[in-house]
PDB file of C-alpha atoms in Angstrom:
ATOM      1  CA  UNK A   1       1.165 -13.658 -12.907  1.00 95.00           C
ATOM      2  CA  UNK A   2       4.484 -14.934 -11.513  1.00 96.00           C
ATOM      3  CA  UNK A   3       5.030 -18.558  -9.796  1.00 97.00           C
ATOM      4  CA  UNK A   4       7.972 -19.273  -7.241  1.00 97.00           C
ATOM      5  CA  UNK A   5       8.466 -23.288  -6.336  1.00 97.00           C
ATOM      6  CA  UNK A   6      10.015 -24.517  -3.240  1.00 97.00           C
ATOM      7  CA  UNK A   7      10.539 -27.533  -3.448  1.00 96.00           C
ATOM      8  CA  UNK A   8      11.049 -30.156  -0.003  1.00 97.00           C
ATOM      9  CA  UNK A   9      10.937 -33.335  -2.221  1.00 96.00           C
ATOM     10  CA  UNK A  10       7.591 -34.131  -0.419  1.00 97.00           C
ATOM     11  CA  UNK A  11       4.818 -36.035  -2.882  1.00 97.00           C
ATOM     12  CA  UNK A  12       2.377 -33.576  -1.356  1.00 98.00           C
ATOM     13  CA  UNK A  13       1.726 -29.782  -2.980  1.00 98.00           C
ATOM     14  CA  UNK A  14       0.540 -26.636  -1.608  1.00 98.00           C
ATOM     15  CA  UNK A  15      -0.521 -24.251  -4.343  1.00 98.00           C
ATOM     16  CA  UNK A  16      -0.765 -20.821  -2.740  1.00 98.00           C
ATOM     17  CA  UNK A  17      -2.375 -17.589  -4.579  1.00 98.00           C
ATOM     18  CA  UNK A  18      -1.123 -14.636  -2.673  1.00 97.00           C
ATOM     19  CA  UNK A  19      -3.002 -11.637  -2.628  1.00 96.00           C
ATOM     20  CA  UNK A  20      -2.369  -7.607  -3.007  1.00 95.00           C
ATOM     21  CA  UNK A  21       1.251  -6.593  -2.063  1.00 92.00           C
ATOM     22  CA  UNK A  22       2.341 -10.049  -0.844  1.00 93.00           C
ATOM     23  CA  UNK A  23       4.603 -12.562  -2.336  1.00 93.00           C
ATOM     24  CA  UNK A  24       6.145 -15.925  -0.851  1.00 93.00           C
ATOM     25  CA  UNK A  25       8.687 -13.778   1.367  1.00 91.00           C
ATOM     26  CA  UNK A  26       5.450 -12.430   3.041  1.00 90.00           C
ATOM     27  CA  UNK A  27       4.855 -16.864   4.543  1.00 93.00           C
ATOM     28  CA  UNK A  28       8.224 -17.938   4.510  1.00 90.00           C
ATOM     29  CA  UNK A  29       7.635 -18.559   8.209  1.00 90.00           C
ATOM     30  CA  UNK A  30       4.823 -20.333   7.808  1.00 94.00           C
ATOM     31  CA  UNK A  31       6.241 -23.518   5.251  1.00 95.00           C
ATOM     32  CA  UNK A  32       6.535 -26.073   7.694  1.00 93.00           C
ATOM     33  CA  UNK A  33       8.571 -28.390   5.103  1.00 95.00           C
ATOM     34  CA  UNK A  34       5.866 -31.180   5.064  1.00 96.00           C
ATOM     35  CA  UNK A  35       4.339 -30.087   1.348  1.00 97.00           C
ATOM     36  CA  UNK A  36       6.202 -28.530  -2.133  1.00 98.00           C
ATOM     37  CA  UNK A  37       4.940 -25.054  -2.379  1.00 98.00           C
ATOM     38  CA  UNK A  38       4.054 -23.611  -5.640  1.00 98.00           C
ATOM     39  CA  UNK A  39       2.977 -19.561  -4.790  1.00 98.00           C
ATOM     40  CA  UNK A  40       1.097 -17.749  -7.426  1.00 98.00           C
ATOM     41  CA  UNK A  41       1.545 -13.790  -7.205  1.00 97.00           C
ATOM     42  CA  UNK A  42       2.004 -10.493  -8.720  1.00 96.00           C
ATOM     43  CA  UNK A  43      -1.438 -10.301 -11.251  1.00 97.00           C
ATOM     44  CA  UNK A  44      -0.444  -6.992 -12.921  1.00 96.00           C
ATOM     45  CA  UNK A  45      -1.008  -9.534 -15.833  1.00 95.00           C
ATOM     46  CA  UNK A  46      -3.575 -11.914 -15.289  1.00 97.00           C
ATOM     47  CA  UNK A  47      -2.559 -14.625 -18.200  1.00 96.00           C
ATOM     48  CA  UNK A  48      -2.751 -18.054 -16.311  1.00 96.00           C
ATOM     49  CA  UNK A  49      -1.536 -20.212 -18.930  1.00 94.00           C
ATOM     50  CA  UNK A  50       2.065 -20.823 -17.257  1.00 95.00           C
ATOM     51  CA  UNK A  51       0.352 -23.116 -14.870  1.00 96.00           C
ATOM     52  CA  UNK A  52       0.104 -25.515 -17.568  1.00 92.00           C
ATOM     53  CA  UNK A  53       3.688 -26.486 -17.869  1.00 93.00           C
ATOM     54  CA  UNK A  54       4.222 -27.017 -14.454  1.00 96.00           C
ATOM     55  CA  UNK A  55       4.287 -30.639 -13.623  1.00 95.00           C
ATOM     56  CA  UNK A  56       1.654 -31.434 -11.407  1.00 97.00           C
ATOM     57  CA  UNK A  57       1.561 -35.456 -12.253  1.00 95.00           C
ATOM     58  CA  UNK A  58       4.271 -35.879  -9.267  1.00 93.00           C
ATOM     59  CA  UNK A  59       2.088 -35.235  -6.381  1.00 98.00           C
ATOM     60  CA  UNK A  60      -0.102 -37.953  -5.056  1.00 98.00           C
ATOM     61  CA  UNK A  61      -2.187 -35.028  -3.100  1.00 98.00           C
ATOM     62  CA  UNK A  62      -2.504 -31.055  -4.175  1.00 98.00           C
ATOM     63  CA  UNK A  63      -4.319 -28.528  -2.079  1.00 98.00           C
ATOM     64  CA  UNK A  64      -4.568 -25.291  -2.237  1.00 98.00           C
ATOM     65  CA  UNK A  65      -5.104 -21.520  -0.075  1.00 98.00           C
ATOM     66  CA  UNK A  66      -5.989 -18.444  -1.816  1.00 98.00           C
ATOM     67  CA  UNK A  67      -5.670 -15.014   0.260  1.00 98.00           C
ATOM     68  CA  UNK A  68      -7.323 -11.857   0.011  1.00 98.00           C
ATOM     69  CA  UNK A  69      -7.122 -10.781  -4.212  1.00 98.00           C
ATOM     70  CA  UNK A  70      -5.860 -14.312  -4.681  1.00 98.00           C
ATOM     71  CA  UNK A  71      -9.628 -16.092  -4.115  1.00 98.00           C
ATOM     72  CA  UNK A  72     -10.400 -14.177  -6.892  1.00 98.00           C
ATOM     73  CA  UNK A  73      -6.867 -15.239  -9.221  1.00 98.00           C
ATOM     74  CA  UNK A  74      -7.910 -18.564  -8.119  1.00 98.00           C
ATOM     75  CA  UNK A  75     -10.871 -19.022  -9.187  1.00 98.00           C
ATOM     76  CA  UNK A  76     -10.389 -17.085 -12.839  1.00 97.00           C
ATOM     77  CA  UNK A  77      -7.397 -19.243 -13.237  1.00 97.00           C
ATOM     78  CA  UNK A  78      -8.710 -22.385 -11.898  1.00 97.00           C
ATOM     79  CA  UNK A  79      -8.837 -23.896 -15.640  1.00 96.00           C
ATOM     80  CA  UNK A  80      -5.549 -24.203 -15.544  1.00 97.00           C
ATOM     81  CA  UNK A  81      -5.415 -26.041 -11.792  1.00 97.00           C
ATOM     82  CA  UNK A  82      -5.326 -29.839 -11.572  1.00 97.00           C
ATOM     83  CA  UNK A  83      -7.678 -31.918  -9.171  1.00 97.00           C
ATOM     84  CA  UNK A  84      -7.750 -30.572  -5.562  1.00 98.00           C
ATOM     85  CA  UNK A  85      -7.832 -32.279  -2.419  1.00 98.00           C
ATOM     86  CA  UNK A  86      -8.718 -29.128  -0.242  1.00 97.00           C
ATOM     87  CA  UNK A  87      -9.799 -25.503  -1.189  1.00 98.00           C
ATOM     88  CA  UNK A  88      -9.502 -22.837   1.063  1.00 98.00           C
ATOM     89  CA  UNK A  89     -10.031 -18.983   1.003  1.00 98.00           C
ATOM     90  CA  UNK A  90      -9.092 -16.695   3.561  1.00 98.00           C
ATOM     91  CA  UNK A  91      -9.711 -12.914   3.676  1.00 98.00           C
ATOM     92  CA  UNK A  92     -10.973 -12.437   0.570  1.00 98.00           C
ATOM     93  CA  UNK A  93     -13.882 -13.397  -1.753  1.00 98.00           C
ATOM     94  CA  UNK A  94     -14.163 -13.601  -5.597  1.00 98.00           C
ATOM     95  CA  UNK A  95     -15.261 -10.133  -6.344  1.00 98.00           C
ATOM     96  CA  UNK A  96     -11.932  -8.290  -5.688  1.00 98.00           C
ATOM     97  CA  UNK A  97     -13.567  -5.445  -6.143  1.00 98.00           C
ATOM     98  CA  UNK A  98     -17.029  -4.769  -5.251  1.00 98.00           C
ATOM     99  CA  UNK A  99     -19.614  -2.424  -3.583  1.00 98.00           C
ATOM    100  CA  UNK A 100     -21.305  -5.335  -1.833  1.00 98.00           C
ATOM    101  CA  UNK A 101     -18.964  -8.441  -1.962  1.00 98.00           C
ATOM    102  CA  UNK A 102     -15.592  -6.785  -2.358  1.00 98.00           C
ATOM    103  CA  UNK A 103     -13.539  -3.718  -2.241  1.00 98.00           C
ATOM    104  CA  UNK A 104     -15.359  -0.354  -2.738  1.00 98.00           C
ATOM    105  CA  UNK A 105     -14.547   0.562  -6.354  1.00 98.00           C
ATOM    106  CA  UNK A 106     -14.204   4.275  -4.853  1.00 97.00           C
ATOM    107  CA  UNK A 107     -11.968   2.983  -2.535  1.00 97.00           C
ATOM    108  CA  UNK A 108      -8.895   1.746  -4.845  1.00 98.00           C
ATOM    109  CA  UNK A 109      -9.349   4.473  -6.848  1.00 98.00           C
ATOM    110  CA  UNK A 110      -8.566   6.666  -4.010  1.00 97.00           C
ATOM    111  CA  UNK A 111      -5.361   4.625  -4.047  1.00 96.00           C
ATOM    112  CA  UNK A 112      -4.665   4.785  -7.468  1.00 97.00           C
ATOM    113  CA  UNK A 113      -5.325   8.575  -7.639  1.00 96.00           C
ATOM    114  CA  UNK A 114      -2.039   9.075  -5.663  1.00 93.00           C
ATOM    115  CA  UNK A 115      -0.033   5.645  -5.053  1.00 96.00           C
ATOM    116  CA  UNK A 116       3.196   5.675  -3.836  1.00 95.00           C
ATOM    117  CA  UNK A 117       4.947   4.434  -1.031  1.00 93.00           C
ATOM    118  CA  UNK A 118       2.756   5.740   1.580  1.00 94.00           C
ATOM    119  CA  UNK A 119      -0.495   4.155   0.431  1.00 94.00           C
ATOM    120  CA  UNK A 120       1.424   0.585   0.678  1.00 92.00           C
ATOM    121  CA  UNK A 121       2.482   1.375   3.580  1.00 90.00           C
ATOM    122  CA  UNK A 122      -1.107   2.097   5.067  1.00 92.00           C
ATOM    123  CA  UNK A 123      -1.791  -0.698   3.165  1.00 92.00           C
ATOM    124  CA  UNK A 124       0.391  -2.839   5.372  1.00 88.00           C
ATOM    125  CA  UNK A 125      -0.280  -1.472   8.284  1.00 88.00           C
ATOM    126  CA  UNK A 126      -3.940  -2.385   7.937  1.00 90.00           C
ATOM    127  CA  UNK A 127      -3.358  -5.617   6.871  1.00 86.00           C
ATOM    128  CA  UNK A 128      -1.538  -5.938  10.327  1.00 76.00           C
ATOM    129  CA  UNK A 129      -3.989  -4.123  12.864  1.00 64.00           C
ATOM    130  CA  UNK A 130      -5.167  -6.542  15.364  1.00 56.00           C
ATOM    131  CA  UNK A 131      -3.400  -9.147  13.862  1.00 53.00           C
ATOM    132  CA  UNK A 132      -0.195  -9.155  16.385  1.00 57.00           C
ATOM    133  CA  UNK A 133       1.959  -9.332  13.754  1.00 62.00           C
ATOM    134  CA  UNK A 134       4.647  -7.719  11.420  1.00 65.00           C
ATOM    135  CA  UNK A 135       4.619  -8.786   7.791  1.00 68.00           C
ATOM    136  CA  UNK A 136       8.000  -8.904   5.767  1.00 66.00           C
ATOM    137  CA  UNK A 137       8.287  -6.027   3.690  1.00 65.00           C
ATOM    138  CA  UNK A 138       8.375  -7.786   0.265  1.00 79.00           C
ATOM    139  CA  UNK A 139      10.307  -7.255  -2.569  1.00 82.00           C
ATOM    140  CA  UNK A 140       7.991  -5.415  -4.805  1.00 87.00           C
ATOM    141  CA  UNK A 141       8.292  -2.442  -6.240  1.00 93.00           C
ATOM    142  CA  UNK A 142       5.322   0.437  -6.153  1.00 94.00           C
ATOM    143  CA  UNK A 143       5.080   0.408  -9.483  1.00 96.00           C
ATOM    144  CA  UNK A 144       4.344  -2.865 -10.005  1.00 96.00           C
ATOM    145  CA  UNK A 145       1.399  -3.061  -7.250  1.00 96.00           C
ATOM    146  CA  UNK A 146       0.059  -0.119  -8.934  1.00 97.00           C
ATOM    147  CA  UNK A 147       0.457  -2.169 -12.078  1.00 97.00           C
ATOM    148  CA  UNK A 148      -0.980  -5.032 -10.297  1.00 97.00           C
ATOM    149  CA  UNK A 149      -4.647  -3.220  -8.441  1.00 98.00           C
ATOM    150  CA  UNK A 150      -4.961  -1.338 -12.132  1.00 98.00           C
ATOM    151  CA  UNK A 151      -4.827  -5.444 -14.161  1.00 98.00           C
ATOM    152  CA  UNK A 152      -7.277  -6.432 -11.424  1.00 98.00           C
ATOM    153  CA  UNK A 153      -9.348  -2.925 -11.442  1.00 98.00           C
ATOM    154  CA  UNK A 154      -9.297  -3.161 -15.807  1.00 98.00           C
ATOM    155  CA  UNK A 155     -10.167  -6.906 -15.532  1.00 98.00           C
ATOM    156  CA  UNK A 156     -13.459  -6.588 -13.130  1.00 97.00           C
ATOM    157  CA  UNK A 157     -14.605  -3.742 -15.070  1.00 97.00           C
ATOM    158  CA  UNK A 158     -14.619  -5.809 -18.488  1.00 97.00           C
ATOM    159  CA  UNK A 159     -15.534  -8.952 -17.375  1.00 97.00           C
ATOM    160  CA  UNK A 160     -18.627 -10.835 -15.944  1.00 96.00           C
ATOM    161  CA  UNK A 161     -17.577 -12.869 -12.986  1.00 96.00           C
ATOM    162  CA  UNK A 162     -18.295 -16.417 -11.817  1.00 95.00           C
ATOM    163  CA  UNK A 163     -17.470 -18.660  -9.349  1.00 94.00           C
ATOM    164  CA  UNK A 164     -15.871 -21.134 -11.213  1.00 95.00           C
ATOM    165  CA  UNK A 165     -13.640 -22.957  -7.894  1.00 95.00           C
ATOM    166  CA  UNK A 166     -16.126 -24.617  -5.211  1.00 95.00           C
ATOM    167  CA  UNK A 167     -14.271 -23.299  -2.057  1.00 97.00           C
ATOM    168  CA  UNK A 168     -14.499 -26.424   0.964  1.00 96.00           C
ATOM    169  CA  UNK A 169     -13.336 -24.040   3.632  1.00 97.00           C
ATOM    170  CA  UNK A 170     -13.495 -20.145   4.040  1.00 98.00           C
ATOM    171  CA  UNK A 171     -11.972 -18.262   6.821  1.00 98.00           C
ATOM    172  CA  UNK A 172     -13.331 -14.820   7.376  1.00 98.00           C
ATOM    173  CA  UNK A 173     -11.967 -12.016   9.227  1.00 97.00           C
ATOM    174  CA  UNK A 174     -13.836  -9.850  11.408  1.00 96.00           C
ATOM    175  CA  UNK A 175     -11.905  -7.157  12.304  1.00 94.00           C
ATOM    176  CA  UNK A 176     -10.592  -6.604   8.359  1.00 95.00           C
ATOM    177  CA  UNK A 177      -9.785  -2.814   7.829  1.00 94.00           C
ATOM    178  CA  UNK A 178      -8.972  -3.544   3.900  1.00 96.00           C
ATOM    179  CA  UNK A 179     -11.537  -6.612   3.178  1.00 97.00           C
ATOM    180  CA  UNK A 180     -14.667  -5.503   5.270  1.00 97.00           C
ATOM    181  CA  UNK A 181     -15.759  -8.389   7.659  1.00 98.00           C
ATOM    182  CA  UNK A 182     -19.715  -7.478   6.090  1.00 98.00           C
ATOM    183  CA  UNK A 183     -18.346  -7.459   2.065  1.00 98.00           C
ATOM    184  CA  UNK A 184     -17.148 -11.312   3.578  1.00 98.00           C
ATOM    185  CA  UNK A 185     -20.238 -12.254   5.278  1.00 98.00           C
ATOM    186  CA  UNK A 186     -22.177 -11.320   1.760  1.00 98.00           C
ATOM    187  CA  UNK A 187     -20.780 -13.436  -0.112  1.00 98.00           C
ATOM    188  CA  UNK A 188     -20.155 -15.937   1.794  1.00 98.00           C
ATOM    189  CA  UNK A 189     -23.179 -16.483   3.521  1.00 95.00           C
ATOM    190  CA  UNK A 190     -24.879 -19.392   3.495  1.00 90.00           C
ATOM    191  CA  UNK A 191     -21.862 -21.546   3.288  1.00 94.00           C
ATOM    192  CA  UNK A 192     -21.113 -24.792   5.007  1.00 92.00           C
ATOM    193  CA  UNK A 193     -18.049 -24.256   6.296  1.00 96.00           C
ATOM    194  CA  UNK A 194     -17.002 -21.002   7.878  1.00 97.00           C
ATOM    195  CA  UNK A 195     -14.068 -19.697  10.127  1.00 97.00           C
ATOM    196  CA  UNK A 196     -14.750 -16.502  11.724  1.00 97.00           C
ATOM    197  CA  UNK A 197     -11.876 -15.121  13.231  1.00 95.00           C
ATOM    198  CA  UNK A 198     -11.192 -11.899  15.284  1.00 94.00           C
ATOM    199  CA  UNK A 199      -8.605 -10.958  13.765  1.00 92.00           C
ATOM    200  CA  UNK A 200      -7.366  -8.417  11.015  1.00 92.00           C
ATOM    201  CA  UNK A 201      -6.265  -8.771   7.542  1.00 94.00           C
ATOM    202  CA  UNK A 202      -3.580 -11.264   7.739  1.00 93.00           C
ATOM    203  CA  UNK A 203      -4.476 -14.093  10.105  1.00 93.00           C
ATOM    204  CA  UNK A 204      -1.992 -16.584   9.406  1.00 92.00           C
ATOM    205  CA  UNK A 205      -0.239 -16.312  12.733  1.00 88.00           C
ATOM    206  CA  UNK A 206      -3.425 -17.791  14.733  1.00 91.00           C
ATOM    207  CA  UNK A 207      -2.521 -20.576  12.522  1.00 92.00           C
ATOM    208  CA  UNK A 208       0.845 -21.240  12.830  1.00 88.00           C
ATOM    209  CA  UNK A 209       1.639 -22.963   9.750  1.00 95.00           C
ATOM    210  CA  UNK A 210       0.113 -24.326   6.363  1.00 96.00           C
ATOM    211  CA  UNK A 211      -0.732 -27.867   7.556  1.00 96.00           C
ATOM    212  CA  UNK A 212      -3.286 -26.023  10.674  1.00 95.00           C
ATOM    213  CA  UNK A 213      -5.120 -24.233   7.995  1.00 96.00           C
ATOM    214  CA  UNK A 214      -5.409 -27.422   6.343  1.00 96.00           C
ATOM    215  CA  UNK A 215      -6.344 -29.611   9.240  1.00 93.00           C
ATOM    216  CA  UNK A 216      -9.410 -27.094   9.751  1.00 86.00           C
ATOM    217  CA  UNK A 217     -11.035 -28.575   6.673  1.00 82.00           C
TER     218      UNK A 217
END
C-alpha cells in the first residue's frame, strides 16, 4: 500500500482508496481544493499499518470514497481508519474477486496468465467504455499491477472475508465491462442507499468533482 497527501490547508479530509491500475494522477481533475486528500493505492502489499502515523487529529470532518478493488482495501484496512463522516463505494464491492459478488476468479487469471501491456491497456479501455471519458495513463509500471492483482488474488484465496466498514452510500454501475453491473447488484442488494448509474467503469465524470459524490449522501 502506498499513500500520496495533497494538502489545501482545509480542516476537512478526503481519504480516497483507488482501485486496480489507478493512482491519484488518474482524479487529479476531480480535487476541487475544498478538502486535504489523502489517496490510498498500489496493494501489491496489503500491510495497512502506515495509516497509523498519519495525523488524522487535524481535521474537524473525514470522509471517505473507495473505487472498484479499493471497497475491498477499505474495508480490510478500515482498523486503521479514524471516525468517518461519510462512506462511499463506487464500482466495486468487498469481494474483489468473486464468482457471485466480484471478479470471476477465471477471469484475472486469464490476465495473469499473460500480463503485459496489452491486458492494461484493455483494461483501460474498459474501464472507459460508455463512460465519455479518457483516463490519465498513470505512472505505474506492469509489473507492479501484476504484483498488485497477484497480493489481492493470494490474499482472497487465504483469507475469510467480512464486511468490516458499514458503507452509507454505494454507487453502482450498470454498464461495467470489468465489475459486472449483476456481481454489484448481489452484493449490494438490499441496501438503503443506492446510485445506479448508466455508465461504465469509471463514472466520476457524471460527477464532476469529490464534493458531488459527497453531496449524494
Amino acid at each position: 500500500m502506498k499513500l500520496f497527501h495533497i494538502n489545501h490547508d482545509k480542516t476537512r479530509l478526503l481519504i480516497f482508496f483507488c482501485g486496480f491500475y489507478t493512482n491519484a494522477e488518474s482524479f487529479a481533475e476531480f480535487d476541487n481544493a475544498t478538502s486535504d486528500i489523502l489517496f490510498v493505492y498500489d496493494y501489491s502489499d496489503l500491510d495497512f499499518s502506515e495509516l497509523e502515523y498519519f495525523d488524522f487529529s487535524f481535521y474537524a470532518e473525514i470522509n471517505l470514497i473507495a473505487y472498484s478493488w479499493g471497497v475491498f482495501a477499505a474495508n480490510i484496512g478500515s482498523g486503521f481508519l479514524p471516525p468517518l463522516d461519510k462512506k462511499v463505494a463506487i464500482s466495486g464491492t468487498i469481494f474483489p474477486i468473486h464468482d457471485t459478488y466480484g471478479i470471476p476468479l477465471k477471469i484475472v487469471d486469464l490476465m495473469l496468465n499473460n500480463f503485459n501491456e496489452d491486458v492494461v491497456l484493455n483494461f483501460k479501455n474498459k474501464m472507459e467504455l460508455n463512460s465519455n471519458c479518457n483516463i490519465k495513463a498513470v505512472k505505474r509500471t506492469v509489473e507492479n499491477l501484476k504484483e498488485e492483482m497477484i497480493s489481492i488474488k493470494n490474499y482472497v484465496l487465504s483469507h475469510e472475508i467480512r464486511e468490516s466498514l458499514n458503507f452509507d452510500f454505494v454507487v453502482i454501475t450498470k454498464k461495467d465491462k470489468i465489475f459486472s453491473y449483476k456481481n454489484q447488484i448481489n452484493f449490494w442488494a438490499g441496501h438503503n442507499n443506492i446510485l445506479e448509474l448508466d455508465m461504465g467503469h469509471f463514472p466520476f465524470f457524471y460527477f464532476e468533482n469529490f464534493d458531488k459524490i459527497l453531496e449524494y449522501c
